[in-house]
């Protein structure tokens, strides 16, 4: 201070060198080699396994592969490819899964759109994202803006060849391109589109496989709205290992209806927000072995209720960090509920308002770095 009296106080170093030696970025175990979303789909390894169950309908991986190939061929013919955005305006269903598979096979990013949103919100999402095409169903077509060409999935030509698409047509550098675009709720202003690249998906898929211990024999719940990035977590949790995805109708929000479906479908793995998890009784879902929760604070009372007899993991991460940046190991009622530590490929620091590291035990803000961060580039298209 004596040597430079004009120096701002914010630049004073208040930490000893030994403190700085301790305050280094906390990192996940290791990185997974980046892969595109299309590369992560495991249909070729499990052709006869049931991939999707939607009510009384079942589709094997081979069937989802063939159907999505036909739809992807239609989209490619209409101009979809890498650096494009394809909107998916289909409620949670086997058709919404098929649409996502088809979109990523073209190399384009998918943009989930709730067809029940107000027209002005949908128009903003389409124009702001630069979407060139949209996938929907005939029942929703009339309520969607005509600012893009909508393809009715239930009217795609059935005579399309079913031979597999060559995903190698998508250039390797596409791992830096956008895999999907998710829009925030807009509760604090205009909805913001988050552009999430492929680069962090493989690391998240591997982390989910190892932490949740999901296998090709697992039955994974699809409960998240397609417009919530937790749906991407569910896709990776199931399709990354060849598990079966059990789809909850979009009219079910929790409670007895949800637990009944989970019991009837013998669900083994699920991601549920604390609110949804609190609405069901552990005794009503005897097959569930692993539960992931996130999206809001997990209260200790919920851990006391669910941790006995179940593996309960708490996940944290902003939309801009490929769904999740941190996750706990198995929670127990005897320990405080935390957000855990960084996942593969994630590095984190806790800084103060002047972006200086804070001493251990001092409150600050969490800063996240790594391959999973959303792109800073403007919307493509």
Short mmCIF file of C-alpha atoms in Angstrom, two decimals:
data_model
loop_
_atom_site.label_atom_id
_atom_site.label_comp_id
_atom_site.label_asym_id
_atom_site.label_seq_id
_atom_site.Cartn_x
_atom_site.Cartn_y
_atom_site.Cartn_z
CA UNK A 1 0.00 0.00 0.00
CA UNK A 2 2.86 2.37 0.79
CA UNK A 3 4.53 1.62 -2.54
CA UNK A 4 1.36 2.34 -4.52
CA UNK A 5 -1.08 4.52 -2.54
CA UNK A 6 -3.39 4.87 -5.57
CA UNK A 7 -3.93 1.11 -5.87
CA UNK A 8 -7.61 0.13 -5.38
CA UNK A 9 -8.27 -1.87 -2.22
CA UNK A 10 -9.83 -4.62 -4.35
CA UNK A 11 -6.36 -5.44 -5.72
CA UNK A 12 -4.83 -6.06 -2.34
CA UNK A 13 -3.74 -9.64 -1.84
CA UNK A 14 -5.15 -10.71 1.52
CA UNK A 15 -4.24 -14.39 1.18
CA UNK A 16 -0.96 -15.97 2.10
CA UNK A 17 0.90 -17.98 -0.53
CA UNK A 18 -0.02 -21.16 1.34
CA UNK A 19 -3.70 -20.21 0.97
CA UNK A 20 -3.31 -19.75 -2.79
CA UNK A 21 -1.65 -23.16 -3.02
CA UNK A 22 -4.84 -24.69 -1.58
CA UNK A 23 -7.28 -22.68 -3.71
CA UNK A 24 -7.03 -24.36 -7.09
CA UNK A 25 -9.88 -25.38 -9.41
CA UNK A 26 -11.70 -28.48 -8.26
CA UNK A 27 -12.00 -30.85 -11.21
CA UNK A 28 -13.96 -33.93 -12.16
CA UNK A 29 -12.07 -37.21 -12.46
CA UNK A 30 -11.22 -37.07 -16.15
CA UNK A 31 -12.54 -36.06 -19.53
CA UNK A 32 -14.40 -38.31 -21.93
CA UNK A 33 -13.51 -37.99 -25.60
CA UNK A 34 -16.09 -35.65 -27.18
CA UNK A 35 -18.74 -37.31 -29.34
CA UNK A 36 -21.82 -36.03 -31.11
CA UNK A 37 -25.30 -36.76 -29.80
CA UNK A 38 -25.93 -39.06 -32.78
CA UNK A 39 -22.83 -41.10 -31.89
CA UNK A 40 -24.15 -41.66 -28.37
CA UNK A 41 -27.34 -43.39 -29.51
CA UNK A 42 -26.78 -47.11 -28.94
CA UNK A 43 -29.31 -48.71 -31.27
CA UNK A 44 -26.78 -50.84 -33.17
CA UNK A 45 -25.64 -52.53 -29.95
CA UNK A 46 -29.12 -53.44 -28.68
CA UNK A 47 -31.40 -53.91 -31.74
CA UNK A 48 -33.84 -56.31 -30.08
CA UNK A 49 -34.07 -54.50 -26.75
CA UNK A 50 -37.17 -52.40 -26.10
CA UNK A 51 -36.04 -48.79 -26.28
CA UNK A 52 -39.28 -46.92 -25.60
CA UNK A 53 -42.53 -47.79 -23.85
CA UNK A 54 -45.37 -45.30 -24.30
CA UNK A 55 -48.58 -46.58 -22.73
CA UNK A 56 -49.34 -49.88 -24.47
CA UNK A 57 -46.93 -49.16 -27.33
CA UNK A 58 -43.41 -50.60 -27.37
CA UNK A 59 -40.58 -49.87 -29.81
CA UNK A 60 -37.29 -51.75 -29.99
CA UNK A 61 -34.02 -49.97 -30.65
CA UNK A 62 -34.08 -51.38 -34.19
CA UNK A 63 -37.55 -49.90 -34.76
CA UNK A 64 -36.59 -46.49 -33.35
CA UNK A 65 -33.46 -46.58 -35.50
CA UNK A 66 -35.36 -47.36 -38.70
CA UNK A 67 -38.13 -44.84 -38.04
CA UNK A 68 -35.72 -42.06 -37.12
CA UNK A 69 -33.64 -42.83 -40.23
CA UNK A 70 -36.72 -42.35 -42.43
CA UNK A 71 -37.60 -39.09 -40.71
CA UNK A 72 -33.99 -37.86 -40.80
CA UNK A 73 -33.86 -38.58 -44.54
CA UNK A 74 -36.95 -36.41 -44.97
CA UNK A 75 -35.36 -33.59 -42.96
CA UNK A 76 -32.09 -33.80 -44.90
CA UNK A 77 -34.04 -33.58 -48.15
CA UNK A 78 -35.65 -30.40 -46.83
CA UNK A 79 -32.26 -28.89 -46.04
CA UNK A 80 -31.49 -29.81 -42.42
CA UNK A 81 -27.86 -30.39 -41.53
CA UNK A 82 -25.00 -29.29 -39.27
CA UNK A 83 -25.34 -25.71 -37.93
CA UNK A 84 -29.10 -25.73 -38.52
CA UNK A 85 -31.85 -25.80 -35.88
CA UNK A 86 -34.90 -28.07 -36.07
CA UNK A 87 -37.80 -27.28 -33.73
CA UNK A 88 -39.59 -30.20 -32.07
CA UNK A 89 -43.13 -29.17 -31.08
CA UNK A 90 -44.38 -32.50 -29.75
CA UNK A 91 -45.49 -33.24 -26.16
CA UNK A 92 -43.64 -35.96 -24.23
CA UNK A 93 -44.27 -39.20 -26.13
CA UNK A 94 -42.66 -41.84 -28.31
CA UNK A 95 -43.04 -39.35 -31.17
CA UNK A 96 -41.06 -36.64 -29.35
CA UNK A 97 -38.24 -39.16 -28.79
CA UNK A 98 -38.33 -40.18 -32.45
CA UNK A 99 -38.17 -36.52 -33.51
CA UNK A 100 -35.11 -35.83 -31.34
CA UNK A 101 -33.31 -38.91 -32.70
CA UNK A 102 -34.08 -37.84 -36.27
CA UNK A 103 -32.99 -34.25 -35.75
CA UNK A 104 -29.60 -35.14 -34.24
CA UNK A 105 -28.97 -37.67 -37.02
CA UNK A 106 -29.05 -34.83 -39.55
CA UNK A 107 -26.35 -33.02 -37.60
CA UNK A 108 -28.78 -30.22 -36.71
CA UNK A 109 -29.54 -28.96 -33.22
CA UNK A 110 -33.00 -29.65 -31.83
CA UNK A 111 -35.14 -26.99 -30.19
CA UNK A 112 -37.92 -28.33 -27.92
CA UNK A 113 -41.10 -26.25 -28.18
CA UNK A 114 -44.23 -26.81 -26.11
CA UNK A 115 -47.07 -26.51 -28.66
CA UNK A 116 -49.35 -25.17 -25.91
CA UNK A 117 -47.15 -22.10 -25.36
CA UNK A 118 -48.62 -18.72 -26.38
CA UNK A 119 -48.07 -18.04 -30.08
CA UNK A 120 -45.90 -14.98 -29.36
CA UNK A 121 -43.50 -17.05 -27.22
CA UNK A 122 -43.22 -19.75 -29.89
CA UNK A 123 -42.63 -17.14 -32.60
CA UNK A 124 -39.85 -15.58 -30.51
CA UNK A 125 -38.18 -18.96 -29.94
CA UNK A 126 -38.32 -19.85 -33.63
CA UNK A 127 -37.01 -16.51 -34.90
CA UNK A 128 -34.40 -16.06 -32.15
CA UNK A 129 -33.00 -19.58 -32.63
CA UNK A 130 -32.95 -19.37 -36.42
CA UNK A 131 -34.90 -22.62 -36.76
CA UNK A 132 -35.31 -23.64 -40.41
CA UNK A 133 -37.74 -26.54 -39.92
CA UNK A 134 -40.13 -27.87 -37.32
CA UNK A 135 -41.44 -31.31 -36.40
CA UNK A 136 -44.91 -31.69 -34.96
CA UNK A 137 -48.07 -33.80 -35.17
CA UNK A 138 -51.15 -33.04 -37.26
CA UNK A 139 -53.15 -32.37 -34.10
CA UNK A 140 -50.88 -29.45 -33.18
CA UNK A 141 -50.10 -28.07 -36.63
CA UNK A 142 -52.84 -25.43 -36.70
CA UNK A 143 -51.81 -23.88 -33.39
CA UNK A 144 -48.19 -23.29 -34.46
CA UNK A 145 -46.87 -20.16 -36.24
CA UNK A 146 -46.31 -20.50 -39.97
CA UNK A 147 -42.90 -18.85 -39.79
CA UNK A 148 -41.11 -22.17 -40.43
CA UNK A 149 -41.96 -25.23 -42.50
CA UNK A 150 -43.62 -27.77 -40.20
CA UNK A 151 -43.27 -31.48 -40.96
CA UNK A 152 -46.07 -33.60 -39.49
CA UNK A 153 -44.28 -36.64 -38.11
CA UNK A 154 -47.39 -38.80 -38.44
CA UNK A 155 -47.54 -38.06 -42.17
CA UNK A 156 -43.93 -38.80 -43.15
CA UNK A 157 -43.89 -41.09 -46.15
CA UNK A 158 -43.80 -44.74 -45.04
CA UNK A 159 -41.98 -45.81 -48.22
CA UNK A 160 -38.76 -44.13 -47.19
CA UNK A 161 -35.79 -46.55 -47.25
CA UNK A 162 -35.03 -47.94 -43.81
CA UNK A 163 -31.29 -48.46 -44.37
CA UNK A 164 -29.16 -46.84 -41.65
CA UNK A 165 -28.00 -43.27 -42.13
CA UNK A 166 -24.25 -42.80 -42.13
CA UNK A 167 -23.69 -40.55 -39.12
CA UNK A 168 -20.07 -40.19 -40.26
CA UNK A 169 -21.46 -37.71 -42.80
CA UNK A 170 -21.52 -35.31 -39.86
CA UNK A 171 -18.01 -33.75 -39.73
CA UNK A 172 -15.92 -34.49 -36.62
CA UNK A 173 -15.69 -30.79 -35.78
CA UNK A 174 -19.43 -30.90 -35.16
CA UNK A 175 -18.67 -31.77 -31.52
CA UNK A 176 -18.14 -28.02 -31.17
CA UNK A 177 -21.48 -27.33 -32.83
CA UNK A 178 -24.82 -27.04 -31.08
CA UNK A 179 -26.58 -30.23 -29.98
CA UNK A 180 -29.71 -28.55 -28.66
CA UNK A 181 -31.14 -25.17 -27.71
CA UNK A 182 -33.15 -24.72 -24.51
CA UNK A 183 -35.07 -21.54 -23.71
CA UNK A 184 -35.39 -20.24 -20.16
CA UNK A 185 -38.82 -19.56 -18.71
CA UNK A 186 -38.57 -15.82 -19.25
CA UNK A 187 -39.78 -15.14 -15.72
CA UNK A 188 -37.28 -12.28 -15.40
CA UNK A 189 -37.67 -10.92 -18.93
CA UNK A 190 -37.52 -12.19 -22.50
CA UNK A 191 -36.85 -15.97 -22.72
CA UNK A 192 -33.18 -16.63 -23.37
CA UNK A 193 -31.94 -19.37 -25.66
CA UNK A 194 -29.03 -21.44 -24.36
CA UNK A 195 -26.91 -23.06 -27.07
CA UNK A 196 -25.46 -26.31 -25.73
CA UNK A 197 -22.70 -28.03 -27.76
CA UNK A 198 -22.16 -31.75 -28.23
CA UNK A 199 -18.78 -31.57 -26.51
CA UNK A 200 -19.99 -32.20 -22.95
CA UNK A 201 -22.59 -34.91 -23.67
CA UNK A 202 -20.32 -37.96 -23.63
CA UNK A 203 -18.80 -36.97 -20.29
CA UNK A 204 -22.27 -36.57 -18.78
CA UNK A 205 -23.40 -39.91 -20.24
CA UNK A 206 -20.40 -41.70 -18.71
CA UNK A 207 -20.91 -39.98 -15.36
CA UNK A 208 -24.57 -41.03 -15.28
CA UNK A 209 -23.69 -44.60 -16.20
CA UNK A 210 -21.14 -44.88 -13.41
CA UNK A 211 -22.90 -42.93 -10.66
CA UNK A 212 -26.44 -44.20 -11.28
CA UNK A 213 -25.18 -47.72 -12.16
CA UNK A 214 -27.60 -47.89 -15.05
CA UNK A 215 -27.36 -50.86 -17.45
CA UNK A 216 -29.15 -52.22 -20.51
CA UNK A 217 -31.48 -54.04 -18.10
CA UNK A 218 -32.61 -50.80 -16.43
CA UNK A 219 -35.98 -49.14 -16.91
CA UNK A 220 -35.58 -45.37 -16.95
CA UNK A 221 -38.43 -42.93 -16.35
CA UNK A 222 -39.07 -40.14 -18.89
CA UNK A 223 -40.92 -37.61 -16.76
CA UNK A 224 -39.21 -34.30 -17.55
CA UNK A 225 -40.83 -31.94 -20.01
CA UNK A 226 -38.95 -31.91 -23.35
CA UNK A 227 -38.46 -28.17 -22.81
CA UNK A 228 -36.57 -28.80 -19.53
CA UNK A 229 -32.94 -29.82 -20.00
CA UNK A 230 -33.39 -32.66 -17.51
CA UNK A 231 -35.02 -34.46 -20.45
CA UNK A 232 -31.55 -34.61 -22.05
CA UNK A 233 -30.27 -36.25 -18.87
CA UNK A 234 -33.03 -38.86 -19.23
CA UNK A 235 -32.12 -39.48 -22.89
CA UNK A 236 -28.48 -40.08 -21.97
CA UNK A 237 -29.36 -42.14 -18.90
CA UNK A 238 -31.43 -44.55 -21.00
CA UNK A 239 -30.08 -44.49 -24.54
CA UNK A 240 -26.42 -44.19 -23.54
CA UNK A 241 -26.45 -47.80 -22.26
CA UNK A 242 -29.34 -49.39 -24.18
CA UNK A 243 -31.84 -49.22 -21.30
CA UNK A 244 -35.62 -48.99 -21.75
CA UNK A 245 -37.29 -45.58 -21.43
CA UNK A 246 -40.72 -45.56 -19.78
CA UNK A 247 -42.68 -42.49 -20.89
CA UNK A 248 -45.05 -40.71 -18.51
CA UNK A 249 -48.07 -39.10 -20.26
CA UNK A 250 -47.74 -35.28 -20.42
CA UNK A 251 -50.92 -34.91 -18.35
CA UNK A 252 -49.31 -36.54 -15.29
CA UNK A 253 -47.45 -34.21 -12.90
CA UNK A 254 -46.84 -36.35 -9.81
CA UNK A 255 -48.70 -37.93 -6.92
CA UNK A 256 -50.53 -41.23 -7.10
CA UNK A 257 -50.77 -41.15 -10.91
CA UNK A 258 -46.99 -40.96 -11.20
CA UNK A 259 -46.26 -43.62 -8.58
CA UNK A 260 -48.82 -45.97 -10.19
CA UNK A 261 -47.06 -45.67 -13.57
CA UNK A 262 -43.65 -46.19 -11.97
CA UNK A 263 -44.89 -49.31 -10.22
CA UNK A 264 -46.70 -50.75 -13.25
CA UNK A 265 -43.69 -50.17 -15.51
CA UNK A 266 -41.24 -51.44 -12.85
CA UNK A 267 -39.10 -48.30 -13.17
CA UNK A 268 -35.61 -48.73 -11.73
CA UNK A 269 -34.08 -45.27 -12.39
CA UNK A 270 -35.65 -41.81 -12.39
CA UNK A 271 -34.85 -38.13 -12.29
CA UNK A 272 -37.44 -36.19 -10.30
CA UNK A 273 -37.44 -32.67 -8.90
CA UNK A 274 -37.73 -32.51 -5.10
CA UNK A 275 -41.32 -31.28 -5.50
CA UNK A 276 -42.31 -34.27 -7.64
CA UNK A 277 -40.37 -36.69 -5.45
CA UNK A 278 -42.14 -35.38 -2.35
CA UNK A 279 -45.52 -36.13 -3.94
CA UNK A 280 -45.02 -39.91 -4.01
CA UNK A 281 -44.58 -42.55 -1.31
CA UNK A 282 -41.42 -44.71 -1.39
CA UNK A 283 -43.54 -47.75 -0.54
CA UNK A 284 -45.50 -47.36 -3.78
CA UNK A 285 -42.46 -47.75 -6.08
CA UNK A 286 -40.74 -50.95 -4.93
CA UNK A 287 -38.60 -51.45 -8.05
CA UNK A 288 -36.87 -48.06 -7.94
CA UNK A 289 -33.24 -48.47 -6.96
CA UNK A 290 -31.70 -45.13 -7.94
CA UNK A 291 -33.21 -41.65 -7.88
CA UNK A 292 -31.59 -38.47 -9.12
CA UNK A 293 -33.01 -35.15 -8.02
CA UNK A 294 -32.26 -31.56 -8.94
CA UNK A 295 -33.66 -28.37 -10.36
CA UNK A 296 -34.40 -26.96 -6.90
CA UNK A 297 -33.11 -27.29 -3.35
CA UNK A 298 -33.38 -30.79 -1.90
CA UNK A 299 -34.67 -30.54 1.69
CA UNK A 300 -33.15 -32.82 4.38
CA UNK A 301 -36.63 -34.18 5.14
CA UNK A 302 -36.78 -35.64 1.63
CA UNK A 303 -33.43 -37.38 2.11
CA UNK A 304 -34.63 -38.89 5.40
CA UNK A 305 -37.69 -40.20 3.60
CA UNK A 306 -36.01 -41.65 0.51
CA UNK A 307 -32.39 -42.49 1.36
CA UNK A 308 -33.24 -45.63 3.36
CA UNK A 309 -33.63 -48.40 0.80
CA UNK A 310 -32.76 -46.24 -2.22
CA UNK A 311 -29.71 -44.65 -3.80
CA UNK A 312 -30.51 -40.90 -3.85
CA UNK A 313 -28.19 -38.53 -5.76
CA UNK A 314 -28.49 -34.74 -5.81
CA UNK A 315 -27.47 -32.99 -9.04
CA UNK A 316 -26.79 -29.31 -9.64
CA UNK A 317 -26.05 -27.29 -12.72
CA UNK A 318 -27.25 -24.28 -14.69
CA UNK A 319 -28.80 -24.82 -18.12
CA UNK A 320 -25.59 -23.33 -19.56
CA UNK A 321 -23.53 -26.30 -18.29
CA UNK A 322 -24.96 -29.29 -20.22
CA UNK A 323 -27.65 -30.13 -17.68
CA UNK A 324 -25.46 -30.84 -14.63
CA UNK A 325 -22.08 -29.66 -13.40
CA UNK A 326 -22.06 -31.28 -9.96
CA UNK A 327 -23.48 -34.40 -8.36
CA UNK A 328 -23.31 -36.07 -4.98
CA UNK A 329 -22.59 -39.66 -4.14
CA UNK A 330 -25.36 -41.49 -2.29
CA UNK A 331 -27.05 -39.14 0.16
CA UNK A 332 -27.64 -40.25 3.72
CA UNK A 333 -29.94 -38.81 6.36
CA UNK A 334 -27.01 -38.34 8.75
CA UNK A 335 -25.11 -35.90 6.51
CA UNK A 336 -25.90 -32.38 5.21
CA UNK A 337 -27.39 -32.11 1.72
CA UNK A 338 -24.82 -30.63 -0.66
CA UNK A 339 -24.47 -30.33 -4.45
CA UNK A 340 -21.55 -32.75 -4.44
CA UNK A 341 -18.53 -32.20 -6.64
CA UNK A 342 -17.79 -31.47 -10.29
CA UNK A 343 -18.49 -34.06 -12.96
CA UNK A 344 -16.11 -35.27 -15.67
CA UNK A 345 -14.59 -32.43 -17.69
CA UNK A 346 -15.81 -29.77 -15.22
CA UNK A 347 -13.55 -27.38 -13.27
CA UNK A 348 -14.85 -25.04 -10.57
CA UNK A 349 -13.67 -22.15 -8.37
CA UNK A 350 -15.39 -20.07 -5.68
CA UNK A 351 -14.69 -16.35 -6.20
CA UNK A 352 -15.74 -13.09 -4.58
CA UNK A 353 -17.44 -10.13 -6.25
CA UNK A 354 -14.04 -8.94 -7.59
CA UNK A 355 -13.30 -12.38 -9.08
CA UNK A 356 -10.68 -13.15 -6.44
CA UNK A 357 -10.50 -16.60 -4.82
CA UNK A 358 -12.09 -16.70 -1.39
CA UNK A 359 -10.44 -18.53 1.52
CA UNK A 360 -11.71 -22.00 2.30
CA UNK A 361 -14.90 -21.75 4.33
CA UNK A 362 -15.77 -18.23 3.12
CA UNK A 363 -18.90 -17.71 1.04
CA UNK A 364 -18.53 -16.74 -2.60
CA UNK A 365 -19.96 -17.47 -6.02
CA UNK A 366 -19.38 -20.71 -7.92
CA UNK A 367 -17.66 -20.34 -11.29
CA UNK A 368 -17.81 -23.25 -13.73
CA UNK A 369 -15.46 -24.05 -16.62
CA UNK A 370 -15.06 -27.01 -18.98
CA UNK A 371 -16.22 -28.64 -22.18
CA UNK A 372 -19.85 -28.68 -21.14
CA UNK A 373 -20.34 -24.92 -21.10
CA UNK A 374 -22.86 -23.46 -23.54
CA UNK A 375 -21.59 -21.63 -26.61
CA UNK A 376 -21.19 -17.85 -26.51
CA UNK A 377 -21.93 -17.58 -30.22
CA UNK A 378 -25.19 -16.03 -31.43
CA UNK A 379 -27.95 -18.39 -32.56
CA UNK A 380 -27.12 -20.26 -35.76
CA UNK A 381 -29.26 -20.29 -38.85
#
